[in-house]
Tab-separated table of C-alpha atoms in Angstrom:
chain	number	residue	atom	x	y	z
O	25	UNK	CA	1.175	-2.556	-2.543
O	26	UNK	CA	1.619	0.311	-4.609
O	27	UNK	CA	4.543	1.322	-6.706
O	28	UNK	CA	5.122	4.610	-7.207
O	29	UNK	CA	6.919	5.671	-9.707
O	30	UNK	CA	8.719	8.920	-9.873
O	31	UNK	CA	6.262	10.526	-13.380
O	32	UNK	CA	3.742	10.163	-10.522
O	33	UNK	CA	4.826	13.263	-8.745
O	34	UNK	CA	4.674	15.671	-11.480
O	35	UNK	CA	0.842	14.126	-12.177
O	36	UNK	CA	-2.036	16.841	-11.190
O	37	UNK	CA	-4.793	15.220	-9.405
O	38	UNK	CA	-8.783	16.107	-8.987
O	39	UNK	CA	-9.684	17.673	-6.126
O	40	UNK	CA	-13.344	17.311	-6.224
O	41	UNK	CA	-13.360	13.702	-4.884
O	42	UNK	CA	-15.816	13.720	-1.166
O	43	UNK	CA	-15.760	11.394	1.963
O	44	UNK	CA	-18.975	13.206	3.144
O	45	UNK	CA	-19.775	14.353	6.627
O	46	UNK	CA	-17.362	13.113	9.062
O	47	UNK	CA	-19.357	13.950	12.063
O	48	UNK	CA	-19.683	11.087	14.205
O	49	UNK	CA	-22.394	8.607	14.163
O	50	UNK	CA	-22.693	6.382	17.372
O	51	UNK	CA	-20.625	6.472	20.150
O	52	UNK	CA	-17.679	4.243	18.951
O	53	UNK	CA	-14.296	4.674	19.970
O	54	UNK	CA	-13.248	5.042	16.152
O	55	UNK	CA	-9.278	4.644	16.946
O	56	UNK	CA	-9.560	1.625	19.397
O	57	UNK	CA	-11.076	-0.656	16.078
O	58	UNK	CA	-8.481	0.748	14.160
O	59	UNK	CA	-5.725	-0.450	16.807
O	60	UNK	CA	-8.305	-4.143	17.003
O	61	UNK	CA	-7.501	-4.349	13.087
O	62	UNK	CA	-4.308	-3.913	13.372
O	63	UNK	CA	-3.738	-5.646	16.039
O	64	UNK	CA	-5.423	-8.583	14.090
O	65	UNK	CA	-2.720	-8.245	11.030
O	66	UNK	CA	-0.534	-8.416	13.439
O	67	UNK	CA	-1.666	-11.988	15.104
O	68	UNK	CA	-2.236	-13.935	11.666
O	69	UNK	CA	0.316	-17.077	11.604
O	70	UNK	CA	-0.983	-16.644	8.016
O	71	UNK	CA	-3.145	-14.938	5.732
O	72	UNK	CA	-4.058	-14.477	2.510
O	73	UNK	CA	-6.438	-12.500	-0.185
O	74	UNK	CA	-6.695	-10.743	-4.143
O	75	UNK	CA	-7.361	-6.376	-3.886
O	76	UNK	CA	-8.446	-4.678	-6.517
O	77	UNK	CA	-7.091	-0.965	-6.662
O	78	UNK	CA	-8.911	1.982	-8.964
O	79	UNK	CA	-6.085	4.527	-9.019
O	80	UNK	CA	-7.570	7.963	-10.578
O	81	UNK	CA	-4.942	10.127	-12.130
O	82	UNK	CA	-5.660	13.646	-13.858
O	83	UNK	CA	-3.872	13.730	-16.601
O	84	UNK	CA	-4.249	9.981	-17.161
O	85	UNK	CA	-6.368	7.178	-17.867
O	86	UNK	CA	-7.360	5.724	-14.522
O	87	UNK	CA	-5.724	2.191	-14.237
O	88	UNK	CA	-6.814	-0.548	-12.614
O	89	UNK	CA	-3.918	-2.502	-10.193
O	90	UNK	CA	-4.530	-6.531	-8.800
O	91	UNK	CA	-2.633	-7.726	-6.473
O	92	UNK	CA	-1.996	-11.378	-4.560
O	93	UNK	CA	-0.377	-11.025	-0.837
O	94	UNK	CA	0.484	-14.127	0.968
O	95	UNK	CA	2.001	-14.633	4.440
O	96	UNK	CA	3.406	-16.778	6.853
O	97	UNK	CA	4.718	-16.330	10.055
O	98	UNK	CA	7.147	-15.227	11.154
O	99	UNK	CA	8.519	-13.801	6.971
O	100	UNK	CA	7.196	-15.551	5.069
O	101	UNK	CA	5.386	-14.183	1.797
O	102	UNK	CA	4.406	-13.627	-1.746
O	103	UNK	CA	3.104	-10.504	-3.602
O	104	UNK	CA	2.069	-9.648	-7.218
O	105	UNK	CA	1.400	-7.119	-8.566
O	106	UNK	CA	0.271	-5.611	-11.942
O	107	UNK	CA	-1.657	-2.614	-13.769
O	108	UNK	CA	-0.831	-0.738	-16.802
O	109	UNK	CA	1.797	1.661	-15.923
O	110	UNK	CA	3.900	-0.445	-14.322
O	111	UNK	CA	3.315	-4.234	-15.425
O	112	UNK	CA	3.927	-7.637	-12.960
O	113	UNK	CA	5.618	-6.916	-9.911
O	114	UNK	CA	6.144	-10.049	-8.406
O	115	UNK	CA	8.258	-10.386	-4.817
O	116	UNK	CA	9.117	-13.441	-2.866
O	117	UNK	CA	10.338	-13.641	0.750
O	118	UNK	CA	10.731	-17.413	2.129
O	119	UNK	CA	13.122	-16.844	5.340
O	120	UNK	CA	16.242	-16.509	3.661
O	121	UNK	CA	16.022	-14.913	0.245
O	122	UNK	CA	13.435	-12.012	-1.301
O	123	UNK	CA	13.759	-12.077	-5.209
O	124	UNK	CA	12.245	-9.619	-6.752
O	125	UNK	CA	10.995	-9.918	-10.301
O	126	UNK	CA	10.046	-6.948	-12.771
O	127	UNK	CA	7.305	-8.531	-15.993
O	128	UNK	CA	7.525	-5.784	-18.378
O	129	UNK	CA	11.676	-6.194	-17.972
O	130	UNK	CA	11.498	-9.924	-18.443
O	131	UNK	CA	14.198	-10.364	-15.027
O	132	UNK	CA	14.668	-10.304	-11.884
O	133	UNK	CA	17.302	-10.962	-8.679
O	134	UNK	CA	18.120	-12.465	-6.033
O	135	UNK	CA	19.025	-12.115	-2.364
O	136	UNK	CA	20.449	-14.088	0.904
O	137	UNK	CA	18.204	-12.168	3.744
O	138	UNK	CA	17.072	-13.746	7.199
O	139	UNK	CA	15.331	-10.846	8.629
O	140	UNK	CA	12.487	-10.411	10.447
O	141	UNK	CA	8.705	-9.396	8.575
O	142	UNK	CA	9.799	-5.286	8.856
O	143	UNK	CA	13.379	-5.429	8.241
O	144	UNK	CA	12.491	-8.338	5.232
O	145	UNK	CA	9.779	-5.509	3.750
O	146	UNK	CA	12.700	-2.977	3.855
O	147	UNK	CA	14.410	-5.496	2.359
O	148	UNK	CA	12.854	-5.557	-1.212
O	149	UNK	CA	12.559	-2.130	-1.168
O	150	UNK	CA	15.245	-0.796	-1.678
O	151	UNK	CA	15.914	-4.104	-3.456
O	152	UNK	CA	13.285	-2.609	-5.971
O	153	UNK	CA	14.433	0.597	-6.288
O	154	UNK	CA	17.628	-0.806	-6.641
O	155	UNK	CA	17.002	-2.925	-9.547
O	156	UNK	CA	13.907	-1.443	-11.284
O	157	UNK	CA	14.429	2.414	-10.198
O	158	UNK	CA	10.706	1.409	-8.518
O	159	UNK	CA	9.551	3.055	-5.215
O	160	UNK	CA	7.144	0.796	-3.484
O	161	UNK	CA	5.299	2.263	-1.010
O	162	UNK	CA	2.332	0.389	1.343
O	163	UNK	CA	-0.123	2.473	0.759
O	164	UNK	CA	-3.212	0.611	3.834
O	165	UNK	CA	-2.028	-3.179	2.480
O	166	UNK	CA	-2.254	-5.698	4.529
O	167	UNK	CA	1.452	-4.750	4.486
O	168	UNK	CA	0.908	-1.819	6.251
O	169	UNK	CA	-1.288	-2.827	8.616
O	170	UNK	CA	1.086	-5.848	9.513
O	171	UNK	CA	4.371	-3.257	9.664
O	172	UNK	CA	2.799	-0.824	11.534
O	173	UNK	CA	4.716	0.640	14.766
O	174	UNK	CA	2.884	1.154	18.598
O	175	UNK	CA	1.070	4.394	17.082
O	176	UNK	CA	-0.998	3.124	15.002
O	177	UNK	CA	-1.768	3.242	11.043
O	178	UNK	CA	1.524	5.649	9.146
O	179	UNK	CA	-1.429	6.472	6.392
O	180	UNK	CA	-3.717	8.476	9.603
O	181	UNK	CA	-4.452	8.793	12.854
O	182	UNK	CA	-7.186	10.664	14.225
O	183	UNK	CA	-10.706	8.513	13.536
O	184	UNK	CA	-13.722	9.288	13.384
O	185	UNK	CA	-16.314	6.833	13.401
O	186	UNK	CA	-18.829	7.168	10.541
O	187	UNK	CA	-21.041	4.757	11.126
O	188	UNK	CA	-22.319	1.293	9.969
O	189	UNK	CA	-22.875	-0.634	6.348
O	190	UNK	CA	-23.081	-3.420	4.852
O	191	UNK	CA	-20.259	-5.663	3.124
O	192	UNK	CA	-20.574	-8.460	1.502
O	193	UNK	CA	-23.936	-8.991	3.607
O	194	UNK	CA	-21.865	-8.233	6.274
O	195	UNK	CA	-21.910	-5.447	8.634
O	196	UNK	CA	-18.766	-3.013	8.638
O	197	UNK	CA	-17.463	0.034	10.302
O	198	UNK	CA	-16.954	2.877	8.577
O	199	UNK	CA	-14.385	5.655	10.428
O	200	UNK	CA	-12.432	8.202	8.302
O	201	UNK	CA	-10.012	10.504	9.342
O	202	UNK	CA	-7.640	13.238	7.693
O	203	UNK	CA	-4.098	11.427	6.518
O	204	UNK	CA	-1.264	11.877	8.739
O	205	UNK	CA	1.266	14.780	7.637
O	206	UNK	CA	4.235	13.280	8.744
O	207	UNK	CA	3.441	10.309	6.745
O	208	UNK	CA	2.578	12.736	3.806
O	209	UNK	CA	5.830	13.947	3.464
O	210	UNK	CA	7.338	11.286	2.890
O	211	UNK	CA	5.391	10.742	-0.324
O	212	UNK	CA	5.678	13.828	-0.787
O	213	UNK	CA	9.069	14.586	-1.276
O	214	UNK	CA	12.394	17.647	-0.879
O	215	UNK	CA	9.893	20.237	-1.286
O	216	UNK	CA	7.324	22.827	0.013
O	217	UNK	CA	3.901	21.703	0.791
O	218	UNK	CA	0.347	22.849	1.302
O	219	UNK	CA	-2.110	19.122	1.474
O	220	UNK	CA	-5.175	20.114	0.515
O	221	UNK	CA	-8.590	17.966	0.366
O	222	UNK	CA	-6.250	14.759	2.510
O	223	UNK	CA	-8.501	12.718	3.367
O	224	UNK	CA	-9.129	7.989	4.314
O	225	UNK	CA	-11.501	5.933	4.883
O	226	UNK	CA	-11.666	2.203	5.950
O	227	UNK	CA	-14.848	-0.353	6.670
O	228	UNK	CA	-13.542	-2.691	8.552
O	229	UNK	CA	-16.272	-6.390	9.104
O	230	UNK	CA	-16.926	-6.170	12.709
O	231	UNK	CA	-16.777	-9.204	13.398
O	232	UNK	CA	-13.225	-10.229	11.429
O	233	UNK	CA	-11.681	-7.226	11.293
O	234	UNK	CA	-10.056	-7.585	8.953
O	235	UNK	CA	-10.128	-4.142	6.274
O	236	UNK	CA	-12.423	-4.373	3.545
O	237	UNK	CA	-12.508	-1.387	1.891
O	238	UNK	CA	-9.991	1.435	1.994
O	239	UNK	CA	-10.344	4.760	0.119
O	240	UNK	CA	-7.547	7.575	0.343
O	241	UNK	CA	-6.368	11.304	-0.883
O	242	UNK	CA	-3.979	12.256	-0.242
O	243	UNK	CA	-3.599	15.795	-2.915
O	244	UNK	CA	-1.312	19.045	-2.570
O	245	UNK	CA	-0.405	21.961	-3.481
O	246	UNK	CA	3.653	22.872	-4.542
O	247	UNK	CA	5.494	25.055	-6.820
O	248	UNK	CA	6.721	23.834	-9.973
O	249	UNK	CA	10.253	25.805	-9.841
O	250	UNK	CA	12.023	25.401	-13.607
O	251	UNK	CA	14.805	27.859	-14.893
O	252	UNK	CA	13.792	30.890	-16.842
O	253	UNK	CA	10.050	29.880	-16.548
O	254	UNK	CA	7.965	32.083	-13.635
O	255	UNK	CA	6.671	29.664	-10.666
O	256	UNK	CA	3.452	27.807	-10.823
O	257	UNK	CA	1.629	26.500	-8.042
O	258	UNK	CA	-0.604	22.855	-8.846
O	259	UNK	CA	-1.549	20.299	-7.265
O	260	UNK	CA	-0.346	16.699	-6.986
O	261	UNK	CA	-0.994	13.172	-5.697
O	262	UNK	CA	-3.482	10.291	-6.188
O	263	UNK	CA	-6.446	8.751	-5.173
O	264	UNK	CA	-6.822	4.783	-4.413
O	265	UNK	CA	-10.092	2.438	-3.803
O	266	UNK	CA	-8.900	-0.279	-3.043
O	267	UNK	CA	-10.613	-3.664	-2.339
O	268	UNK	CA	-10.224	-6.736	-0.778
O	269	UNK	CA	-11.479	-10.078	-1.508
O	270	UNK	CA	-10.754	-14.020	-0.669
O	271	UNK	CA	-9.550	-12.613	2.784
O	272	UNK	CA	-8.442	-16.177	4.342
O	273	UNK	CA	-6.941	-16.107	7.987
O	274	UNK	CA	-4.629	-19.095	9.315
O	275	UNK	CA	-5.436	-21.258	6.461
O	276	UNK	CA	-2.416	-24.084	5.570
O	277	UNK	CA	-0.601	-22.196	2.639
O	278	UNK	CA	1.244	-24.681	0.486
O	279	UNK	CA	5.834	-24.072	1.662
O	280	UNK	CA	6.481	-23.855	-2.550
O	281	UNK	CA	4.450	-20.746	-3.241
O	282	UNK	CA	6.933	-18.126	-1.648
O	283	UNK	CA	9.983	-19.740	-3.434
O	284	UNK	CA	10.828	-18.030	-6.460
O	285	UNK	CA	11.229	-18.971	-9.784
O	286	UNK	CA	11.813	-17.544	-12.961
O	287	UNK	CA	9.501	-18.108	-15.422
O	288	UNK	CA	10.863	-18.148	-18.883
O	289	UNK	CA	13.200	-16.078	-20.408
O	290	UNK	CA	13.456	-14.054	-17.640
O	291	UNK	CA	17.561	-12.857	-16.779
O	292	UNK	CA	19.111	-12.277	-13.365
O	293	UNK	CA	20.617	-8.820	-12.098
O	294	UNK	CA	23.715	-10.025	-10.248
O	295	UNK	CA	24.290	-7.632	-7.444
O	296	UNK	CA	27.156	-5.307	-8.411
O	297	UNK	CA	30.232	-5.670	-6.112
O	298	UNK	CA	32.400	-2.742	-6.055
C-alpha cells in the first residue's frame, strides 16, 4: 500500500536512477514468469509478510515506509503502513466491516461492508479519501498482485528477462519492463505529460514464485501553469525500492488479527448523513 498525499504531485524527482540494460539474457519468457507469480498470489488461502520500501523524492529527504500485511480468503485482511510523512495508516476487513485508522490524527472510521476482495479494496480506498483526504495507491504490493486483472499487472505489462540473482540465499528471476502508460495516466491525473525513465524491475523467487524485491521508477515531464507566471516544465514522480520479507503462505492466522481495536484516546468519525 502506498500513501500518496496531494503534495507528492508537486515534487520533482531525480532521473539518475538506471536499471541497466534490458537486453534478454536467457531464453526465458519473462511475461510467463510474471503471470505465474500473479496466479500464485491469487491462489493463496492465507498470506502474510512484512516489507520495507525506500521512497526517493527530489526536494525532500528519502523516507522509509514499512508495511505489515495479513490476508485470509475470501476478503479478510489487515494492512498497517507507517512512514515519517503520512504517519501510521491501518486498514482492517473482517469480511463484514471495513475499518480505517489514521495514526497521525488518531482517528478512525468503520463502515459495514461485505464484498469480494477486489471490491473491499476499492471500498477502503474511498473511505480513506473521504476521511483522511489521502489517496491510497497499490503499487507492486501483494494487494496489487492479488487484484490484478486477466491482462496482468497494472503497473507494467511487457517484461524482459535479465537473468537470475541470489536473494537471501535463494535464486530469483530478474525481469524488467517499462511502466504501463495507461496506469501512469491514473497516477498523473488530468494533465498533459511526457513519461521519462519510467521502469519496473522485479525479483521473483524461482521456487515459491513470490515477489521478493521490487523497484519502480515513474517520472514524467509536465507543464506547470500559474496565473501571471510563465509556463514551466518540471519533472514529477517517485522512485520506490521495496524488499519483501517474512513471507508465509497458507499458514493459520488468528481471527482477531482482522478485527480493529481502537487505540486509547482515538476518535471515531461517523459517515455524514445527507
